[in-house]
PDB file of C-alpha atoms in Angstrom:
ATOM      1  CA  MET A   1      50.340 108.960 -32.287  1.00 96.00           C
ATOM      2  CA  LYS A   2      53.646 110.038 -32.389  1.00 97.00           C
ATOM      3  CA  ALA A   3      56.924 107.703 -32.940  1.00 97.00           C
ATOM      4  CA  ILE A   4      58.529 106.619 -29.766  1.00 96.00           C
ATOM      5  CA  ARG A   5      61.592 104.322 -28.435  1.00 94.00           C
ATOM      6  CA  GLY A   6      60.795 100.708 -26.793  1.00 92.00           C
ATOM      7  CA  LEU A   7      62.673  99.655 -23.864  1.00 95.00           C
ATOM      8  CA  SER A   8      65.450  97.453 -24.746  1.00 91.00           C
ATOM      9  CA  THR A   9      65.842  95.555 -21.743  1.00 95.00           C
ATOM     10  CA  PRO A  10      63.594  94.469 -18.608  1.00 96.00           C
ATOM     11  CA  THR A  11      63.441  96.996 -15.401  1.00 97.00           C
ATOM     12  CA  SER A  12      65.179  95.457 -12.628  1.00 97.00           C
ATOM     13  CA  GLY A  13      62.099  93.995 -10.967  1.00 97.00           C
ATOM     14  CA  LEU A  14      61.212  92.364 -14.012  1.00 97.00           C
ATOM     15  CA  GLY A  15      64.383  91.002 -14.679  1.00 96.00           C
ATOM     16  CA  GLN A  16      64.501  89.826 -11.356  1.00 95.00           C
ATOM     17  CA  TYR A  17      60.867  88.229 -11.999  1.00 95.00           C
ATOM     18  CA  LEU A  18      61.908  86.254 -15.320  1.00 95.00           C
ATOM     19  CA  GLU A  19      65.484  85.036 -13.717  1.00 94.00           C
ATOM     20  CA  ASP A  20      63.674  83.691 -10.713  1.00 93.00           C
ATOM     21  CA  VAL A  21      60.408  82.045 -12.607  1.00 92.00           C
ATOM     22  CA  GLY A  22      62.629  80.938 -16.079  1.00 89.00           C
ATOM     23  CA  GLU A  23      60.129  79.489 -18.677  1.00 86.00           C
ATOM     24  CA  GLY A  24      57.237  79.653 -16.229  1.00 88.00           C
ATOM     25  CA  ALA A  25      56.898  83.282 -16.457  1.00 92.00           C
ATOM     26  CA  ASN A  26      53.349  84.763 -16.227  1.00 92.00           C
ATOM     27  CA  TRP A  27      52.049  88.305 -16.404  1.00 95.00           C
ATOM     28  CA  ASN A  28      49.164  87.953 -13.786  1.00 93.00           C
ATOM     29  CA  GLU A  29      51.908  86.582 -11.309  1.00 94.00           C
ATOM     30  CA  PHE A  30      54.278  89.280 -12.143  1.00 95.00           C
ATOM     31  CA  ARG A  31      51.817  91.629 -11.540  1.00 94.00           C
ATOM     32  CA  SER A  32      51.910  90.875  -7.820  1.00 93.00           C
ATOM     33  CA  HIS A  33      55.342  90.274  -7.691  1.00 93.00           C
ATOM     34  CA  ASN A  34      57.199  92.317  -4.935  1.00 92.00           C
ATOM     35  CA  SER A  35      53.758  93.191  -3.930  1.00 90.00           C
ATOM     36  CA  GLY A  36      53.574  95.095  -7.115  1.00 93.00           C
ATOM     37  CA  GLY A  37      56.486  97.142  -6.837  1.00 95.00           C
ATOM     38  CA  SER A  38      57.832  95.480 -10.083  1.00 96.00           C
ATOM     39  CA  TYR A  39      54.750  96.324 -11.809  1.00 96.00           C
ATOM     40  CA  ARG A  40      54.788  99.722 -10.699  1.00 96.00           C
ATOM     41  CA  GLU A  41      58.715 100.223 -11.680  1.00 97.00           C
ATOM     42  CA  LEU A  42      57.554  98.599 -15.103  1.00 97.00           C
ATOM     43  CA  SER A  43      54.697 100.878 -15.814  1.00 97.00           C
ATOM     44  CA  GLU A  44      56.826 104.140 -14.436  1.00 96.00           C
ATOM     45  CA  ALA A  45      60.013 103.381 -16.487  1.00 97.00           C
ATOM     46  CA  LEU A  46      57.868 102.836 -19.812  1.00 97.00           C
ATOM     47  CA  THR A  47      55.937 106.331 -19.075  1.00 97.00           C
ATOM     48  CA  GLN A  48      59.465 107.975 -18.620  1.00 96.00           C
ATOM     49  CA  ASN A  49      60.582 106.598 -21.789  1.00 96.00           C
ATOM     50  CA  GLN A  50      57.394 108.068 -23.298  1.00 97.00           C
ATOM     51  CA  HIS A  51      57.902 111.421 -21.820  1.00 97.00           C
ATOM     52  CA  GLY A  52      54.636 110.798 -19.712  1.00 97.00           C
ATOM     53  CA  ILE A  53      52.337 110.459 -22.626  1.00 97.00           C
ATOM     54  CA  CYS A  54      50.313 108.118 -23.867  1.00 98.00           C
ATOM     55  CA  ALA A  55      51.872 105.784 -26.591  1.00 98.00           C
ATOM     56  CA  TYR A  56      48.619 106.176 -28.769  1.00 97.00           C
ATOM     57  CA  CYS A  57      46.607 109.281 -28.197  1.00 98.00           C
ATOM     58  CA  GLU A  58      49.123 111.402 -26.844  1.00 98.00           C
ATOM     59  CA  ILE A  59      47.306 112.443 -23.144  1.00 97.00           C
ATOM     60  CA  THR A  60      48.997 113.023 -20.088  1.00 96.00           C
ATOM     61  CA  ILE A  61      49.207 109.570 -18.393  1.00 95.00           C
ATOM     62  CA  ASN A  62      49.873 109.289 -14.565  1.00 86.00           C
ATOM     63  CA  ASP A  63      49.225 106.802 -11.782  1.00 79.00           C
ATOM     64  CA  LEU A  64      45.658 107.085 -12.102  1.00 78.00           C
ATOM     65  CA  ARG A  65      45.297 106.942 -16.105  1.00 82.00           C
ATOM     66  CA  ARG A  66      47.859 104.492 -16.705  1.00 92.00           C
ATOM     67  CA  GLN A  67      48.511 100.489 -17.793  1.00 93.00           C
ATOM     68  CA  VAL A  68      50.918  98.472 -19.503  1.00 96.00           C
ATOM     69  CA  GLU A  69      49.932  97.888 -23.233  1.00 95.00           C
ATOM     70  CA  HIS A  70      50.693  94.515 -24.658  1.00 94.00           C
ATOM     71  CA  VAL A  71      51.004  95.348 -28.465  1.00 92.00           C
ATOM     72  CA  ILE A  72      50.202  91.647 -29.287  1.00 91.00           C
ATOM     73  CA  PRO A  73      47.856  91.125 -26.833  1.00 90.00           C
ATOM     74  CA  GLN A  74      48.322  88.173 -24.541  1.00 87.00           C
ATOM     75  CA  SER A  75      45.055  86.889 -25.992  1.00 84.00           C
ATOM     76  CA  ASP A  76      46.499  86.085 -29.265  1.00 83.00           C
ATOM     77  CA  ASP A  77      46.641  82.558 -29.941  1.00 78.00           C
ATOM     78  CA  LYS A  78      50.039  82.299 -31.429  1.00 82.00           C
ATOM     79  CA  ASP A  79      52.327  84.474 -29.552  1.00 81.00           C
ATOM     80  CA  GLY A  80      50.239  86.222 -26.564  1.00 82.00           C
ATOM     81  CA  LYS A  81      51.433  84.104 -23.589  1.00 85.00           C
ATOM     82  CA  LYS A  82      55.318  84.190 -24.183  1.00 85.00           C
ATOM     83  CA  ARG A  83      54.957  87.696 -25.501  1.00 92.00           C
ATOM     84  CA  ALA A  84      53.072  88.458 -21.954  1.00 93.00           C
ATOM     85  CA  THR A  85      56.584  89.227 -20.328  1.00 95.00           C
ATOM     86  CA  ASP A  86      58.584  90.568 -23.068  1.00 95.00           C
ATOM     87  CA  ILE A  87      59.509  94.020 -22.844  1.00 96.00           C
ATOM     88  CA  ALA A  88      59.499  94.563 -26.259  1.00 95.00           C
ATOM     89  CA  ASN A  89      55.914  93.884 -26.454  1.00 94.00           C
ATOM     90  CA  MET A  90      54.996  96.518 -24.060  1.00 96.00           C
ATOM     91  CA  VAL A  91      54.328 100.433 -24.254  1.00 97.00           C
ATOM     92  CA  ALA A  92      52.447 102.798 -21.328  1.00 97.00           C
ATOM     93  CA  CYS A  93      49.237 103.634 -22.219  1.00 96.00           C
ATOM     94  CA  CYS A  94      46.046 105.550 -20.765  1.00 96.00           C
ATOM     95  CA  THR A  95      43.095 103.647 -19.952  1.00 94.00           C
ATOM     96  CA  GLY A  96      41.500 104.849 -22.631  1.00 93.00           C
ATOM     97  CA  GLY A  97      38.817 106.995 -21.481  1.00 89.00           C
ATOM     98  CA  THR A  98      37.274 104.173 -19.057  1.00 85.00           C
ATOM     99  CA  VAL A  99      38.446 106.341 -15.938  1.00 70.00           C
ATOM    100  CA  GLN A 100      38.121 109.921 -15.595  1.00 60.00           C
ATOM    101  CA  ILE A 101      38.771 111.755 -12.587  1.00 49.00           C
ATOM    102  CA  HIS A 102      36.561 114.575 -11.747  1.00 44.00           C
ATOM    103  CA  ALA A 103      36.836 117.330  -8.572  1.00 38.00           C
ATOM    104  CA  MET A 104      34.751 115.252  -6.165  1.00 35.00           C
ATOM    105  CA  ASP A 105      37.223 112.063  -7.403  1.00 35.00           C
ATOM    106  CA  ARG A 106      33.924 110.882  -9.042  1.00 40.00           C
ATOM    107  CA  GLN A 107      34.505 108.363 -11.897  1.00 41.00           C
ATOM    108  CA  ARG A 108      32.067 107.869 -14.870  1.00 46.00           C
ATOM    109  CA  ARG A 109      32.383 105.393 -17.812  1.00 51.00           C
ATOM    110  CA  PRO A 110      32.108 107.099 -21.431  1.00 56.00           C
ATOM    111  CA  GLY A 111      30.174 105.115 -24.220  1.00 63.00           C
ATOM    112  CA  ARG A 112      31.280 102.131 -26.199  1.00 66.00           C
ATOM    113  CA  ASN A 113      32.211 104.385 -29.039  1.00 77.00           C
ATOM    114  CA  ASN A 114      33.776 106.994 -26.722  1.00 87.00           C
ATOM    115  CA  ILE A 115      36.490 104.505 -25.761  1.00 94.00           C
ATOM    116  CA  SER A 116      39.809 104.515 -26.948  1.00 96.00           C
ATOM    117  CA  CYS A 117      43.885 103.391 -27.124  1.00 95.00           C
ATOM    118  CA  GLY A 118      44.386  99.779 -25.613  1.00 92.00           C
ATOM    119  CA  GLN A 119      40.806  99.656 -24.460  1.00 92.00           C
ATOM    120  CA  ALA A 120      39.277  99.900 -28.044  1.00 93.00           C
ATOM    121  CA  LYS A 121      41.911  97.962 -29.443  1.00 92.00           C
ATOM    122  CA  GLY A 122      41.323  95.079 -26.922  1.00 84.00           C
ATOM    123  CA  SER A 123      42.321  91.674 -28.187  1.00 78.00           C
ATOM    124  CA  LYS A 124      42.607  92.411 -31.555  1.00 72.00           C
ATOM    125  CA  ASN A 125      45.735  91.461 -33.336  1.00 71.00           C
ATOM    126  CA  VAL A 126      45.889  92.752 -36.784  1.00 71.00           C
ATOM    127  CA  ASP A 127      49.061  92.093 -38.840  1.00 77.00           C
ATOM    128  CA  ASP A 128      49.072  95.866 -40.520  1.00 81.00           C
ATOM    129  CA  PHE A 129      48.265  97.287 -37.031  1.00 91.00           C
ATOM    130  CA  ALA A 130      51.272 100.217 -36.795  1.00 94.00           C
ATOM    131  CA  ASP A 131      53.538  99.901 -33.780  1.00 95.00           C
ATOM    132  CA  PRO A 132      54.349 103.620 -32.856  1.00 96.00           C
ATOM    133  CA  ARG A 133      57.937 102.284 -32.064  1.00 96.00           C
ATOM    134  CA  THR A 134      57.866 101.328 -35.878  1.00 94.00           C
ATOM    135  CA  LEU A 135      56.918 104.642 -36.944  1.00 96.00           C
ATOM    136  CA  PRO A 136      59.639 107.000 -38.606  1.00 96.00           C
ATOM    137  CA  PHE A 137      60.820 109.823 -36.251  1.00 96.00           C
ATOM    138  CA  LEU A 138      60.579 112.306 -39.439  1.00 96.00           C
ATOM    139  CA  PRO A 139      58.586 112.998 -41.212  1.00 94.00           C
ATOM    140  CA  SER A 140      55.678 112.911 -39.218  1.00 96.00           C
ATOM    141  CA  VAL A 141      53.215 109.995 -41.131  1.00 97.00           C
ATOM    142  CA  LEU A 142      50.133 111.355 -39.138  1.00 98.00           C
ATOM    143  CA  ARG A 143      48.714 114.469 -39.139  1.00 98.00           C
ATOM    144  CA  VAL A 144      45.660 116.508 -36.887  1.00 98.00           C
ATOM    145  CA  ILE A 145      43.577 118.848 -39.088  1.00 98.00           C
ATOM    146  CA  ASP A 146      41.922 122.175 -37.334  1.00 97.00           C
ATOM    147  CA  ASP A 147      38.433 120.376 -36.359  1.00 98.00           C
ATOM    148  CA  GLY A 148      40.681 118.058 -34.315  1.00 98.00           C
ATOM    149  CA  GLN A 149      40.355 114.600 -36.421  1.00 98.00           C
ATOM    150  CA  ILE A 150      44.022 112.577 -36.966  1.00 98.00           C
ATOM    151  CA  GLU A 151      44.358 110.905 -40.225  1.00 98.00           C
ATOM    152  CA  ALA A 152      47.656 109.656 -42.233  1.00 98.00           C
ATOM    153  CA  ASP A 153      49.312 112.030 -43.971  1.00 97.00           C
ATOM    154  CA  GLU A 154      49.310 110.261 -47.395  1.00 97.00           C
ATOM    155  CA  SER A 155      52.516 112.463 -49.140  1.00 96.00           C
ATOM    156  CA  ASN A 156      55.021 111.410 -46.047  1.00 97.00           C
ATOM    157  CA  CYS A 157      53.555 107.869 -45.780  1.00 97.00           C
ATOM    158  CA  LYS A 158      54.624 107.812 -49.548  1.00 97.00           C
ATOM    159  CA  ARG A 159      58.009 109.502 -48.721  1.00 95.00           C
ATOM    160  CA  SER A 160      58.352 107.125 -45.576  1.00 95.00           C
ATOM    161  CA  GLY A 161      57.245 103.990 -48.016  1.00 95.00           C
ATOM    162  CA  LEU A 162      54.436 103.089 -45.368  1.00 95.00           C
ATOM    163  CA  PRO A 163      50.907 102.324 -46.780  1.00 95.00           C
ATOM    164  CA  SER A 164      48.625 105.064 -45.805  1.00 96.00           C
ATOM    165  CA  ASP A 165      45.641 102.662 -45.445  1.00 95.00           C
ATOM    166  CA  ARG A 166      47.847 101.222 -42.534  1.00 95.00           C
ATOM    167  CA  LEU A 167      47.668 104.362 -40.528  1.00 96.00           C
ATOM    168  CA  THR A 168      44.161 104.784 -41.251  1.00 96.00           C
ATOM    169  CA  ARG A 169      43.399 101.172 -40.132  1.00 95.00           C
ATOM    170  CA  THR A 170      45.347 101.934 -36.877  1.00 96.00           C
ATOM    171  CA  VAL A 171      43.833 105.222 -36.214  1.00 97.00           C
ATOM    172  CA  ASP A 172      40.193 102.955 -36.371  1.00 95.00           C
ATOM    173  CA  ILE A 173      41.352 100.286 -34.340  1.00 94.00           C
ATOM    174  CA  LEU A 174      42.640 102.790 -31.595  1.00 96.00           C
ATOM    175  CA  ASN A 175      39.524 104.976 -31.876  1.00 97.00           C
ATOM    176  CA  LEU A 176      41.824 107.845 -31.968  1.00 98.00           C
ATOM    177  CA  ASN A 177      38.948 110.201 -33.493  1.00 97.00           C
ATOM    178  CA  ALA A 178      36.603 109.310 -30.092  1.00 96.00           C
ATOM    179  CA  GLU A 179      34.763 112.696 -29.765  1.00 96.00           C
ATOM    180  CA  ARG A 180      36.270 113.232 -26.392  1.00 95.00           C
ATOM    181  CA  LEU A 181      39.917 113.333 -28.072  1.00 97.00           C
ATOM    182  CA  ARG A 182      38.788 115.055 -31.119  1.00 97.00           C
ATOM    183  CA  LEU A 183      37.501 118.002 -29.104  1.00 97.00           C
ATOM    184  CA  GLN A 184      40.503 117.688 -26.940  1.00 97.00           C
ATOM    185  CA  ARG A 185      42.856 117.982 -30.147  1.00 98.00           C
ATOM    186  CA  GLU A 186      40.576 120.633 -31.577  1.00 98.00           C
ATOM    187  CA  LYS A 187      40.615 122.732 -28.281  1.00 98.00           C
ATOM    188  CA  GLN A 188      44.596 122.526 -28.077  1.00 98.00           C
ATOM    189  CA  TRP A 189      44.319 123.743 -32.058  1.00 98.00           C
ATOM    190  CA  ILE A 190      42.880 126.940 -31.218  1.00 98.00           C
ATOM    191  CA  GLY A 191      44.465 127.954 -28.071  1.00 97.00           C
ATOM    192  CA  LEU A 192      47.791 127.385 -30.541  1.00 97.00           C
ATOM    193  CA  GLN A 193      45.950 129.851 -32.926  1.00 95.00           C
ATOM    194  CA  GLU A 194      45.214 132.331 -30.135  1.00 94.00           C
ATOM    195  CA  GLU A 195      48.445 132.249 -28.580  1.00 93.00           C
ATOM    196  CA  THR A 196      50.282 132.564 -31.420  1.00 91.00           C
ATOM    197  CA  GLU A 197      48.417 135.784 -32.663  1.00 88.00           C
ATOM    198  CA  LYS A 198      49.905 137.358 -29.367  1.00 87.00           C
ATOM    199  CA  ILE A 199      53.251 136.177 -29.416  1.00 83.00           C
ATOM    200  CA  GLU A 200      53.880 136.515 -33.133  1.00 72.00           C
ATOM    201  CA  ASP A 201      56.746 139.412 -33.706  1.00 75.00           C
ATOM    202  CA  PRO A 202      57.847 139.738 -37.346  1.00 65.00           C
ATOM    203  CA  GLY A 203      60.802 141.456 -36.052  1.00 72.00           C
ATOM    204  CA  ASN A 204      61.723 138.952 -33.785  1.00 78.00           C
ATOM    205  CA  PRO A 205      61.206 135.396 -35.042  1.00 79.00           C
ATOM    206  CA  GLU A 206      63.282 134.019 -32.613  1.00 85.00           C
ATOM    207  CA  ARG A 207      60.864 134.626 -30.018  1.00 86.00           C
ATOM    208  CA  ILE A 208      58.179 132.447 -31.332  1.00 88.00           C
ATOM    209  CA  ASN A 209      60.805 129.616 -32.331  1.00 91.00           C
ATOM    210  CA  ALA A 210      61.926 129.221 -28.743  1.00 93.00           C
ATOM    211  CA  TRP A 211      58.306 129.099 -27.798  1.00 94.00           C
ATOM    212  CA  ILE A 212      57.429 126.335 -30.110  1.00 95.00           C
ATOM    213  CA  ARG A 213      60.611 124.584 -29.205  1.00 96.00           C
ATOM    214  CA  SER A 214      59.543 124.993 -25.700  1.00 96.00           C
ATOM    215  CA  LEU A 215      56.233 123.184 -26.714  1.00 97.00           C
ATOM    216  CA  LEU A 216      57.614 120.390 -28.819  1.00 97.00           C
ATOM    217  CA  THR A 217      60.269 119.453 -26.320  1.00 97.00           C
ATOM    218  CA  PRO A 218      60.510 117.639 -23.182  1.00 97.00           C
ATOM    219  CA  ASP A 219      60.252 120.118 -20.160  1.00 96.00           C
ATOM    220  CA  GLU A 220      62.654 119.903 -16.783  1.00 96.00           C
ATOM    221  CA  ASN A 221      60.979 116.854 -15.876  1.00 96.00           C
ATOM    222  CA  ASP A 222      61.565 115.225 -18.855  1.00 97.00           C
ATOM    223  CA  ARG A 223      57.716 115.327 -19.817  1.00 97.00           C
ATOM    224  CA  LEU A 224      56.298 116.402 -23.318  1.00 98.00           C
ATOM    225  CA  ASN A 225      53.063 118.312 -23.268  1.00 98.00           C
ATOM    226  CA  PRO A 226      50.056 116.264 -24.363  1.00 98.00           C
ATOM    227  CA  PHE A 227      48.292 115.890 -27.857  1.00 98.00           C
ATOM    228  CA  PHE A 228      52.184 116.356 -29.433  1.00 98.00           C
ATOM    229  CA  THR A 229      51.162 115.849 -32.900  1.00 98.00           C
ATOM    230  CA  THR A 230      48.469 118.327 -32.829  1.00 98.00           C
ATOM    231  CA  THR A 231      51.138 120.989 -31.971  1.00 98.00           C
ATOM    232  CA  ARG A 232      53.528 119.262 -34.601  1.00 98.00           C
ATOM    233  CA  SER A 233      50.798 119.832 -37.248  1.00 98.00           C
ATOM    234  CA  TYR A 234      49.570 123.209 -36.334  1.00 98.00           C
ATOM    235  CA  PHE A 235      53.322 124.663 -36.586  1.00 96.00           C
ATOM    236  CA  GLY A 236      54.068 122.351 -39.858  1.00 96.00           C
ATOM    237  CA  ALA A 237      56.895 123.277 -41.711  1.00 94.00           C
ATOM    238  CA  LEU A 238      58.488 125.298 -38.751  1.00 94.00           C
ATOM    239  CA  ALA A 239      57.965 122.727 -36.507  1.00 96.00           C
ATOM    240  CA  GLU A 240      59.512 119.799 -38.373  1.00 95.00           C
ATOM    241  CA  LEU A 241      62.672 122.113 -38.663  1.00 95.00           C
ATOM    242  CA  ILE A 242      62.972 122.627 -35.188  1.00 95.00           C
ATOM    243  CA  LEU A 243      62.578 118.361 -34.476  1.00 96.00           C
ATOM    244  CA  THR A 244      65.519 117.894 -36.855  1.00 96.00           C
ATOM    245  CA  GLU A 245      67.465 119.605 -34.439  1.00 95.00           C
ATOM    246  CA  GLU A 246      69.848 117.962 -31.723  1.00 94.00           C
ATOM    247  CA  PRO A 247      69.293 116.258 -29.296  1.00 93.00           C
ATOM    248  CA  LYS A 248      66.476 114.482 -30.652  1.00 95.00           C
ATOM    249  CA  ASN A 249      65.096 113.840 -27.243  1.00 94.00           C
ATOM    250  CA  TRP A 250      61.403 114.185 -27.962  1.00 96.00           C
ATOM    251  CA  ILE A 251      61.349 110.940 -29.681  1.00 96.00           C
TER     252      ILE A 251
END
């Protein structure tokens, strides 16, 4: 999970719906507004704002594996209903492993312990949950280690004034160490290690710097590579130096 910027204003379809219905705004009703076009517009806008990756686990999301996640769930007794159509309560999220598309377009559902992100969070509204839109851009308060486990970076949490146990709790709530995610991060770590050994050239450090920069910044379609924090953690201080460069369009 990395820091992201949230959308500050509603998309045109959501804005029109809110203007039309006023205080009677209802999430399920909005889903069917404009034959579903307004929801699709919102979902795509949130995804583009996050450079194409899930706000929680950082996998690539698309039409088949995407949903609008309410950070404060709709089931929350205090704020759920009134925040259901509030753009400030929304991020784009994957489907938590509940849909995996295979070559024959078959779908399978993983065991409960392998579900993550919004599906794992469900109706929980925990006061100390770390919303990715509130995390510091620099330094990273989460890190990935070589076996693919993601954990709080205690040193950077202290520097940022964030309790590390809050980040640990958030990782647990979202089940970000589900085995399917851990294995994918571990595979990426190994791939980075192998590729670094091939490309590293002591006489031309700018070559590897340019490669790392390409891994950590959006491509020509404004999309980030999946598992951003894994790449960031693998390259450590060098990655942090690159991420300080302007424009910080990776956020």
